[in-house]
Amino acid sequence: MAQEDVFKKLVAHCKEYGFVFPSSEIYDGLGAVYDYGQNGVELKNNIKKYWWDAMVKLNENVVGLDSAIFMHPTIWKASGHVDAFNDPLIDNRDSKKRYRADVLIEELMGKIEDKIKKEVDKAAKKFGDSFDEAKFRATNAHVLEHQAKFDEVHARYKQAMNDGDLEALRQIILDYEIVCPISGTKNWTEVRQFNLMFTTEMGSTADGSMKIYLRPETAQGIFVNFLNVQKTGRMKIPFGIAQIGKAFRNEIVARQFIFRMREFEQMEMQFFVRPGEEMKWFEHWKTFRMKWHQALGMGAENYRYHDHDKLAHYANAATDIEFRMPFGFKEVEGIHSRTDFDLSQHQKYSGKKIQYFDPELNESYVPYVIETSIGVDRMFLSILAGSYCEEPVDDGKDTRVVLRLPAALAPVKVAVMPLVKKDGLPEMARKIIDTMKLDFACRYDEKDSIGKRYRRQDAIGTPLCVTVDHQTLEDNTVTLRDRDTMQQERVSVDRLYDIVSAKVGTRELFKQLV
Ligand code: GAP
């Protein structure tokens, strides 16, 4: 199935099974804003808990924070967002559609990379075990041609972005004949900068209101609380502050479902270090964060690092962790070495000293910062994209849709079903749920045939199903069915708790991180 079709199916699946709904749907929706349904909110909460526990529980020098969305507007002047949090936008005069110039160019580069990959895959299939990929890439005429084009676009793009040269960005779009996907024409306007922050008013106009911003990142809430946490927690450098919360950006190109939203959620951690030690910690967090992703078992080949060509105004090193989405490798998380930029700026704009006295060095300094920043919604999308699977069953007579979610993240851990709605089986099933629900998200289901009930649970990714039948009343055993293998085994009710616990806990995942 083409990847585009997979993505469409995934979006439809999210709606049908209560994961994600378009916001304000009965009023025809609101662009790039989404609501999470009964299963979506559970998956989202599990992702957040997996992150929080890995960052705050496993690292004794990382503590949490929950700062307000509304903050003093000068914070955004100090952070550089008022002046520099812009995207370069370009309009197509025929379709009247607006695009991000950088995204158009990145999509072009993605297409060239796809062409190279196709050539390599074709040759690998043809030559089998004897295939030497490095040699093929270095000698094949088609690959070399594509690679040369890629390198040329890439070099021009990097230069234009680093120089903030909007005319050069437009020239790349014209030179490589990038067309508007709607009108199919090259009738482009100039490239202009567009600030992404939403604004609102605080206080009544009669009293004089203040223009404030909806935060575009949670990070600044951490920076302005640095001294509060450091002093009250008696924290010693190096230490980190973690926070999960909403962020808002007036994205120009809000496409690809929950990949780019106007209201979204971030999980960010700022790690404060001695100046000069930032690269060591940058490498540390790069490795730790990649392990966190890969521990979920979605395949190491589906993740990669991508070093930034253009560094943000505050960074001296930056990399993304990308996941293979149905529309190519895309950023899920950013890891940035933010230098002492933010704390120094807040020191300057607030007029308050923001420094740390290092007892070992016997000196005060403004700490340097390593940031790890991941979008909850993007992580959610990556997990769903990596889990969605359609596979033939019953010797190819039927197809089942199964979400092979990491068990620890699944919205429902175990479904308990009486084979029939009589003879005391429902009561027995409820009894089992009563003992399990203290620790696990359980679901009771007695409607339709058992086969249909299994399919419903597969579709929301429930790792285990328990069926209660007449034999259960005789010998206290149930049928336990595994979502992925569809294997069924007879187990004692007394063993259920331990089996479910071993399957769905985060313990084994966390062991890979420490
Ligand atoms: N504090 C640094 C920061 O905000 P960023 O790269 O702009 O860095 C970090 O954002 C992460 O937030 C991204 O890797 C992505 O997962 C998520 N994110 C950013 N913009 C988003 C959007 N419009 N919709 C959904 N997630 C977004």
Coordinates of C-alpha atoms and ligand atoms in Angstrom, one line a residue:
M1 CA 0.0 0.0 0.0
A2 CA 1.3 3.5 -0.9
Q3 CA 2.5 5.4 2.2
E4 CA 0.0 8.2 1.4
D5 CA -2.8 5.7 1.6
V6 CA -1.5 4.4 4.9
F7 CA -1.6 7.9 6.3
K8 CA -5.1 8.5 5.1
K9 CA -6.2 5.2 6.7
L10 CA -4.4 6.1 9.9
V11 CA -6.3 9.5 10.2
A12 CA -9.6 7.8 9.5
H13 CA -8.7 5.1 12.1
C14 CA -7.9 7.7 14.7
K15 CA -11.4 9.2 14.3
E16 CA -13.3 5.9 14.1
Y17 CA -11.7 4.4 17.2
G18 CA -11.8 7.5 19.5
F19 CA -8.2 8.6 19.3
V20 CA -8.3 12.0 17.6
F21 CA -11.2 14.2 16.5
P22 CA -11.0 17.5 14.5
S23 CA -11.7 20.3 17.0
S24 CA -15.1 22.0 16.9
E25 CA -16.2 19.5 14.3
I26 CA -19.9 20.3 14.4
Y27 CA -18.9 23.9 13.4
D28 CA -16.8 22.5 10.5
G29 CA -13.6 22.3 12.5
L30 CA -10.8 24.8 13.3
G31 CA -7.6 24.6 11.2
A32 CA -4.8 22.5 12.7
V33 CA -6.5 22.1 16.1
Y34 CA -7.5 18.7 17.3
D35 CA -9.2 17.0 20.3
Y36 CA -8.2 13.6 21.8
G37 CA -10.9 11.1 22.3
Q38 CA -11.4 8.3 24.9
N39 CA -8.5 6.2 23.6
G40 CA -6.4 9.1 22.5
V41 CA -6.3 10.7 25.9
E42 CA -5.2 7.4 27.5
L43 CA -2.4 6.9 25.0
K44 CA -1.3 10.5 25.4
N45 CA -1.3 10.3 29.2
N46 CA 0.8 7.1 28.9
I47 CA 3.3 8.8 26.6
K48 CA 3.6 11.7 29.1
K49 CA 4.1 9.3 32.0
Y50 CA 6.7 7.3 30.1
W51 CA 8.6 10.6 29.5
W52 CA 8.1 12.1 33.0
D53 CA 9.2 9.0 34.8
A54 CA 12.3 8.5 32.5
M55 CA 13.4 12.1 33.0
V56 CA 12.4 12.8 36.6
K57 CA 12.3 9.4 38.3
L58 CA 15.4 7.9 36.7
N59 CA 17.5 11.0 36.9
E60 CA 17.9 12.1 40.5
N61 CA 19.3 15.5 39.4
V62 CA 16.2 16.3 37.3
V63 CA 13.1 17.8 38.9
G64 CA 9.7 18.9 37.6
L65 CA 7.9 22.2 37.2
D66 CA 4.4 23.3 36.0
S67 CA 4.6 27.0 35.0
A68 CA 1.8 29.2 33.7
I69 CA 1.0 29.6 30.0
F70 CA 0.5 33.4 30.5
M71 CA 3.8 35.1 31.2
H72 CA 5.1 38.6 31.3
P73 CA 5.4 39.8 27.7
T74 CA 9.0 41.0 28.2
I75 CA 10.0 37.4 28.5
W76 CA 9.3 37.0 24.8
K77 CA 11.3 40.1 24.0
A78 CA 14.2 38.8 26.0
S79 CA 14.1 35.3 24.5
G80 CA 14.2 36.7 21.0
H81 CA 10.7 35.4 20.0
V82 CA 9.2 38.8 19.4
D83 CA 11.9 39.7 16.9
A84 CA 13.0 36.4 15.5
F85 CA 10.4 33.7 15.9
N86 CA 9.5 33.8 12.2
D87 CA 8.8 31.5 9.3
P88 CA 9.6 32.5 5.7
L89 CA 6.3 32.4 3.9
I90 CA 5.5 32.5 0.2
D91 CA 2.1 32.7 -1.6
N92 CA 1.1 31.2 -4.9
R93 CA -0.8 33.9 -6.8
D94 CA -3.0 31.4 -8.7
S95 CA -4.2 29.1 -5.9
K96 CA -3.9 31.9 -3.3
K97 CA -2.4 29.3 -1.0
R98 CA 0.4 30.1 1.4
Y99 CA 3.4 27.9 2.0
R100 CA 6.6 27.9 4.1
A101 CA 9.5 28.6 1.6
D102 CA 11.8 26.4 3.7
V103 CA 9.3 23.5 3.7
L104 CA 8.9 23.6 0.0
I105 CA 12.7 23.3 -0.5
E106 CA 13.0 20.6 2.2
E107 CA 10.2 18.7 0.4
L108 CA 12.2 18.9 -2.9
M109 CA 15.3 17.5 -1.1
G110 CA 13.1 14.7 0.3
K111 CA 11.9 13.8 -3.2
I112 CA 15.5 13.7 -4.4
E113 CA 16.5 11.4 -1.5
D114 CA 13.5 9.2 -2.3
K115 CA 14.8 8.8 -5.9
I116 CA 18.2 7.7 -4.6
K117 CA 16.6 5.3 -2.2
K118 CA 14.6 3.8 -5.0
E119 CA 17.7 3.2 -7.1
V120 CA 19.5 1.6 -4.2
D121 CA 16.5 -0.6 -3.2
K122 CA 16.1 -1.8 -6.9
A123 CA 19.8 -2.7 -7.1
A124 CA 19.8 -4.4 -3.7
K125 CA 16.9 -6.6 -4.8
K126 CA 18.6 -7.5 -8.1
F127 CA 22.1 -8.3 -6.6
G128 CA 20.9 -9.9 -3.4
D129 CA 23.7 -10.8 -0.8
S130 CA 26.5 -9.7 -3.1
F131 CA 25.2 -6.1 -3.2
D132 CA 27.8 -3.5 -2.1
E133 CA 25.7 -0.4 -1.3
A134 CA 28.6 2.0 -0.7
K135 CA 30.2 1.0 -4.0
F136 CA 26.8 1.3 -5.8
R137 CA 26.2 4.8 -4.4
A138 CA 29.7 5.9 -5.4
T139 CA 29.6 4.6 -9.0
N140 CA 26.0 4.4 -10.3
A141 CA 25.3 7.2 -12.8
H142 CA 21.7 7.9 -11.8
V143 CA 22.5 8.0 -8.1
L144 CA 25.5 10.3 -8.7
E145 CA 23.3 12.7 -10.8
H146 CA 20.6 12.8 -8.1
Q147 CA 23.2 13.2 -5.3
A148 CA 24.9 16.1 -7.1
K149 CA 21.5 17.8 -7.4
F150 CA 20.8 17.2 -3.8
D151 CA 24.1 18.6 -2.7
E152 CA 23.7 21.7 -4.8
V153 CA 20.2 22.4 -3.4
H154 CA 21.3 21.7 0.1
A155 CA 24.3 24.0 -0.1
R156 CA 22.2 26.9 -1.4
Y157 CA 19.5 26.3 1.1
K158 CA 21.9 26.1 4.1
Q159 CA 23.5 29.4 3.0
A160 CA 20.2 31.2 2.4
M161 CA 18.8 30.1 5.8
N162 CA 22.0 31.0 7.7
D163 CA 22.1 34.4 6.0
G164 CA 18.3 34.9 6.5
D165 CA 18.3 35.7 2.8
L166 CA 14.7 35.6 1.7
E167 CA 15.4 36.4 -2.0
A168 CA 17.9 33.5 -2.2
L169 CA 15.2 31.2 -0.8
R170 CA 12.8 32.4 -3.5
Q171 CA 15.4 31.9 -6.2
I172 CA 15.9 28.2 -5.2
I173 CA 12.1 27.7 -5.6
L174 CA 12.2 29.3 -9.0
D175 CA 15.5 27.6 -10.2
Y176 CA 14.3 24.2 -9.3
E177 CA 10.8 24.8 -10.7
I178 CA 8.9 24.0 -7.5
V179 CA 5.2 24.2 -8.3
C180 CA 2.2 24.8 -6.1
P181 CA 0.6 21.4 -5.4
I182 CA -2.9 23.0 -5.8
S183 CA -2.5 25.2 -9.0
G184 CA 0.5 23.4 -10.5
T185 CA 2.0 26.8 -11.3
K186 CA 5.2 28.6 -10.5
N187 CA 3.5 32.0 -10.0
W188 CA 5.1 32.8 -6.7
T189 CA 5.1 36.0 -4.6
E190 CA 8.1 37.4 -2.7
V191 CA 9.2 35.5 0.5
R192 CA 8.2 37.4 3.7
Q193 CA 8.8 36.8 7.4
F194 CA 5.8 35.9 9.5
N195 CA 5.8 35.8 13.4
L196 CA 4.3 32.7 14.8
M197 CA 3.2 33.9 18.2
F198 CA -0.5 34.3 19.1
T199 CA -1.4 37.4 21.1
T200 CA -4.2 38.2 23.5
E201 CA -5.1 41.0 26.0
M202 CA -4.9 40.8 29.7
G203 CA -7.0 43.1 31.8
S204 CA -10.0 45.3 30.7
T205 CA -9.3 48.0 28.2
A206 CA -10.8 50.7 30.5
D207 CA -8.0 50.0 33.0
G208 CA -5.4 49.8 30.3
S209 CA -4.9 46.2 29.0
M210 CA -1.6 44.5 28.4
K211 CA -0.8 42.6 25.2
I212 CA 0.4 39.2 26.1
Y213 CA 1.5 36.1 24.2
L214 CA 0.4 32.5 24.3
R215 CA 3.7 30.7 24.9
P216 CA 5.2 29.2 21.8
E217 CA 7.4 26.9 23.9
T218 CA 7.4 25.8 27.5
A219 CA 11.1 26.4 27.9
Q220 CA 10.9 30.0 29.0
G221 CA 8.8 29.1 32.0
I222 CA 11.7 26.9 33.1
F223 CA 14.3 29.6 32.6
V224 CA 12.5 32.3 34.5
N225 CA 12.1 29.8 37.4
F226 CA 15.7 28.7 37.4
L227 CA 16.6 30.5 40.6
N228 CA 13.4 29.5 42.4
V229 CA 14.0 25.8 41.8
Q230 CA 17.7 25.9 42.3
K231 CA 17.5 27.7 45.6
T232 CA 14.4 26.0 47.1
G233 CA 15.5 22.5 45.9
R234 CA 19.1 23.2 46.8
M235 CA 20.1 21.9 43.4
K236 CA 23.7 21.6 42.4
I237 CA 24.9 22.0 38.9
P238 CA 24.6 19.9 36.8
F239 CA 20.8 19.6 37.2
G240 CA 17.7 19.7 35.1
I241 CA 14.1 21.0 35.2
A242 CA 11.4 19.1 33.3
Q243 CA 8.0 20.4 32.3
I244 CA 5.0 19.2 30.2
G245 CA 2.6 21.7 28.9
K246 CA 0.7 23.4 26.1
A247 CA 2.4 25.6 23.5
F248 CA 0.8 27.7 20.7
R249 CA 2.1 28.6 17.3
N250 CA 0.2 30.3 14.5
E251 CA 1.7 27.9 11.9
I252 CA 1.4 29.0 8.3
V253 CA 1.5 25.5 6.9
A254 CA -0.7 23.5 9.2
R255 CA -0.9 20.1 7.5
Q256 CA -0.3 16.5 8.1
F257 CA -2.9 16.0 10.8
I258 CA -1.4 16.3 14.3
F259 CA 2.2 16.7 13.0
R260 CA 2.0 20.5 12.8
M261 CA -0.7 22.0 15.1
R262 CA -1.5 25.5 16.3
E263 CA -2.2 24.2 19.8
F264 CA 0.0 21.4 20.9
E265 CA 1.9 20.0 23.9
Q266 CA 5.6 19.8 24.6
M267 CA 7.7 17.8 27.0
E268 CA 10.8 19.8 27.6
M269 CA 13.8 19.6 29.9
Q270 CA 16.5 22.2 30.4
F271 CA 19.7 20.8 31.9
F272 CA 22.0 23.5 33.5
V273 CA 25.7 22.8 33.3
R274 CA 29.1 24.5 33.8
P275 CA 30.2 26.7 30.9
G276 CA 32.6 24.6 28.8
E277 CA 31.0 21.3 29.7
E278 CA 28.0 21.7 27.4
M279 CA 29.2 19.4 24.6
K280 CA 29.8 16.5 27.0
W281 CA 26.2 16.9 28.2
F282 CA 24.8 17.5 24.7
E283 CA 26.2 14.0 23.7
H284 CA 24.9 12.5 27.0
W285 CA 21.3 13.7 26.4
K286 CA 21.4 12.8 22.7
T287 CA 22.2 9.2 23.6
F288 CA 19.8 9.0 26.5
R289 CA 16.9 10.4 24.4
M290 CA 17.5 8.1 21.5
K291 CA 17.6 5.1 23.9
W292 CA 14.3 6.3 25.3
H293 CA 12.7 6.2 21.9
Q294 CA 14.2 2.9 20.9
A295 CA 13.3 1.1 24.1
L296 CA 9.7 1.2 22.9
G297 CA 10.7 -1.5 20.3
M298 CA 9.4 0.2 17.2
G299 CA 12.6 -0.7 15.3
A300 CA 16.0 1.1 15.5
E301 CA 16.0 1.6 11.7
N302 CA 13.0 3.9 12.0
Y303 CA 14.9 6.5 14.0
R304 CA 17.8 8.7 13.0
Y305 CA 19.6 11.9 14.1
H306 CA 19.5 14.9 11.9
D307 CA 22.0 17.7 12.7
H308 CA 20.7 21.2 12.0
D309 CA 21.9 23.2 9.0
K310 CA 20.6 26.4 10.5
L311 CA 21.1 26.9 14.2
A312 CA 18.4 28.7 16.1
H313 CA 19.4 32.2 17.4
Y314 CA 20.2 30.7 20.8
A315 CA 22.0 27.4 20.0
N316 CA 25.7 26.4 19.4
A317 CA 24.8 22.7 18.6
A318 CA 21.5 21.1 17.7
T319 CA 20.2 17.8 16.4
D320 CA 16.8 16.3 15.8
I321 CA 15.6 12.8 16.5
E322 CA 13.6 11.9 13.4
F323 CA 11.1 9.0 13.0
R324 CA 10.1 7.4 9.8
M325 CA 6.5 8.7 9.3
P326 CA 4.3 7.6 6.4
F327 CA 5.5 10.9 4.7
G328 CA 9.2 10.3 5.3
F329 CA 11.7 10.8 8.2
K330 CA 10.4 13.8 10.3
E331 CA 11.5 15.5 13.5
V332 CA 9.9 14.3 16.6
E333 CA 12.4 15.7 19.1
G334 CA 15.0 18.4 19.2
I335 CA 18.1 18.5 21.4
H336 CA 19.8 21.8 21.6
S337 CA 22.8 23.3 23.3
R338 CA 21.4 26.7 24.1
T339 CA 24.5 28.2 25.6
D340 CA 23.9 30.8 28.4
F341 CA 21.7 32.8 25.9
D342 CA 18.3 32.5 27.7
L343 CA 19.5 33.1 31.3
S344 CA 21.8 36.0 30.2
Q345 CA 18.9 37.6 28.3
H346 CA 16.5 37.3 31.3
Q347 CA 19.3 38.7 33.5
K348 CA 19.6 41.7 31.2
Y349 CA 15.9 42.4 30.6
S350 CA 14.8 41.8 34.3
G351 CA 17.7 43.5 35.8
K352 CA 18.0 40.6 38.3
K353 CA 21.1 38.6 38.8
I354 CA 20.6 35.1 37.5
Q355 CA 23.8 33.2 38.5
Y356 CA 24.9 30.1 40.2
F357 CA 27.6 30.0 42.8
D358 CA 29.7 26.9 42.2
P359 CA 31.2 25.8 45.5
E360 CA 33.8 23.6 43.8
L361 CA 35.1 26.3 41.5
N362 CA 34.4 29.0 44.2
E363 CA 33.0 31.3 41.5
S364 CA 29.6 32.5 40.2
Y365 CA 28.5 32.1 36.6
V366 CA 25.5 32.0 34.3
P367 CA 25.0 28.3 33.6
Y368 CA 24.9 26.8 30.1
V369 CA 21.9 24.8 29.0
I370 CA 21.2 21.6 27.2
E371 CA 17.6 21.3 26.1
T372 CA 15.6 18.2 25.2
S373 CA 12.3 19.1 23.6
I374 CA 9.7 16.7 22.3
G375 CA 6.1 17.3 21.1
V376 CA 3.6 15.0 22.7
D377 CA 1.4 15.0 19.7
R378 CA 4.2 14.3 17.3
M379 CA 5.3 11.4 19.5
F380 CA 1.7 10.2 19.5
L381 CA 1.6 10.3 15.7
S382 CA 4.9 8.5 15.4
I383 CA 3.7 5.7 17.7
L384 CA 0.5 5.3 15.8
A385 CA 2.2 5.4 12.4
G386 CA 4.7 2.8 13.6
S387 CA 2.0 0.6 15.1
Y388 CA -0.7 0.6 12.4
C389 CA -0.9 -2.6 10.6
E390 CA -3.3 -4.4 8.2
E391 CA -2.7 -8.1 7.9
P392 CA -4.4 -11.1 6.4
V393 CA -6.0 -13.6 8.7
D394 CA -8.0 -16.8 8.3
D395 CA -5.7 -18.0 5.5
G396 CA -6.2 -14.8 3.6
K397 CA -10.0 -14.8 3.7
D398 CA -10.1 -11.8 6.0
T399 CA -8.0 -8.8 7.1
R400 CA -7.5 -7.5 10.5
V401 CA -6.4 -4.0 11.5
V402 CA -4.1 -4.1 14.5
L403 CA -2.3 -1.4 16.4
R404 CA 0.9 -3.0 17.5
L405 CA 1.3 -0.3 20.2
P406 CA 4.1 -0.7 22.8
A407 CA 2.2 -2.5 25.5
A408 CA 3.2 0.1 28.1
L409 CA 1.5 2.8 26.1
A410 CA -1.7 1.0 25.1
P411 CA -4.9 2.8 26.2
V412 CA -6.4 -0.4 27.4
K413 CA -4.1 -3.1 28.8
V414 CA -6.5 -6.0 29.1
A415 CA -10.0 -6.6 27.9
V416 CA -12.1 -9.2 29.8
M417 CA -15.0 -10.8 28.0
P418 CA -17.6 -13.4 29.0
L419 CA -18.1 -15.9 26.2
V420 CA -21.9 -15.6 26.6
K421 CA -24.0 -13.1 28.5
K422 CA -25.5 -15.7 31.0
D423 CA -24.7 -18.6 33.3
G424 CA -22.7 -16.4 35.7
L425 CA -20.0 -15.6 33.1
P426 CA -20.5 -11.8 33.1
E427 CA -20.3 -11.8 36.9
M428 CA -17.0 -13.8 36.8
A429 CA -15.6 -11.4 34.2
R430 CA -16.5 -8.4 36.4
K431 CA -14.8 -10.1 39.3
I432 CA -11.6 -10.4 37.4
I433 CA -11.8 -6.8 36.3
D434 CA -12.4 -5.7 39.9
T435 CA -9.0 -7.2 41.0
M436 CA -7.1 -5.9 37.9
K437 CA -8.5 -2.4 37.6
L438 CA -6.6 -1.2 40.7
D439 CA -3.4 -1.4 38.6
F440 CA -4.3 -1.6 34.9
A441 CA -6.7 0.0 32.4
C442 CA -9.3 -2.7 31.8
R443 CA -12.3 -3.0 29.5
Y444 CA -15.3 -5.2 29.7
D445 CA -17.0 -6.3 26.5
E446 CA -19.9 -8.7 26.1
K447 CA -21.3 -7.5 22.8
D448 CA -21.1 -9.5 19.5
S449 CA -19.2 -12.7 18.7
I450 CA -15.8 -13.3 20.4
G451 CA -14.1 -12.9 17.1
K452 CA -15.5 -9.4 16.5
R453 CA -14.6 -8.4 20.1
Y454 CA -11.0 -9.5 19.5
R455 CA -10.9 -7.4 16.3
R456 CA -12.2 -4.3 18.2
Q457 CA -9.5 -4.7 20.8
D458 CA -6.8 -5.2 18.1
A459 CA -8.0 -2.0 16.5
I460 CA -7.2 0.0 19.6
G461 CA -4.0 -1.9 20.4
T462 CA -5.1 -3.8 23.6
P463 CA -2.2 -6.2 24.2
L464 CA -4.1 -8.9 26.0
C465 CA -7.7 -10.3 26.0
V466 CA -9.1 -12.6 28.6
T467 CA -12.1 -14.8 27.8
V468 CA -14.2 -16.2 30.5
D469 CA -16.2 -19.4 29.6
H470 CA -18.0 -22.3 31.4
Q471 CA -14.7 -24.0 32.2
T472 CA -13.7 -20.9 34.1
L473 CA -16.4 -21.7 36.6
E474 CA -15.1 -25.2 37.1
D475 CA -11.4 -24.8 37.2
N476 CA -10.7 -21.1 37.6
T477 CA -8.9 -20.8 34.3
V478 CA -9.4 -18.4 31.4
T479 CA -8.3 -18.1 27.8
L480 CA -5.6 -15.5 27.4
R481 CA -5.1 -14.1 23.8
D482 CA -2.1 -12.2 22.7
R483 CA -2.7 -9.3 20.3
D484 CA 0.3 -9.7 18.2
T485 CA 0.6 -13.5 17.8
M486 CA -3.1 -14.1 18.2
Q487 CA -2.0 -17.2 20.2
Q488 CA -4.4 -18.4 22.9
E489 CA -3.4 -20.2 26.0
R490 CA -5.3 -21.5 29.1
V491 CA -4.1 -19.8 32.3
S492 CA -5.2 -19.8 35.9
V493 CA -7.0 -16.6 37.0
D494 CA -4.5 -16.5 39.9
R495 CA -1.6 -16.0 37.4
L496 CA -3.3 -13.2 35.4
Y497 CA -2.1 -10.3 37.5
D498 CA 1.6 -11.3 37.1
I499 CA 1.3 -12.0 33.4
V500 CA -0.4 -8.7 32.7
S501 CA 2.0 -6.8 34.9
A502 CA 5.1 -8.3 33.2
K503 CA 3.7 -7.5 29.7
V504 CA 2.5 -3.9 30.2
G505 CA 4.9 -2.5 32.8
T506 CA 7.6 0.1 32.0
R507 CA 10.1 -1.7 34.2
E508 CA 11.8 -3.6 31.2
L509 CA 11.8 -0.4 29.2
F510 CA 13.4 1.6 31.9
K511 CA 16.1 -1.0 32.5
Q512 CA 17.4 -0.2 29.0
L513 CA 17.9 3.4 30.1
V514 CA 19.9 3.0 33.3
Ligands
GAP1 N1 12.1 24.9 23.2 C1 12.6 24.5 21.9 C2 11.5 24.2 20.9 O1 10.4 24.6 21.1 P1 11.1 23.3 18.5 O2 12.0 22.4 17.7 O3 10.5 24.5 17.9 O4 12.0 23.6 19.8 C3 10.3 21.2 19.8 O5 10.0 22.3 19.1 C4 9.3 20.1 19.5 O6 8.0 20.5 19.6 C5 9.4 19.6 18.0 O7 10.4 18.6 17.9 C6 8.1 19.0 17.8 O8 8.0 17.6 18.3 C7 7.1 19.8 18.7 N2 6.5 20.8 17.9 C8 7.0 22.0 17.4 N3 6.0 22.7 16.7 C9 4.9 21.9 16.7 C10 3.6 22.0 16.1 N4 3.3 23.1 15.4 N5 2.8 21.0 16.2 C11 3.1 19.9 16.9 N6 4.3 19.7 17.5 C12 5.2 20.7 17.4

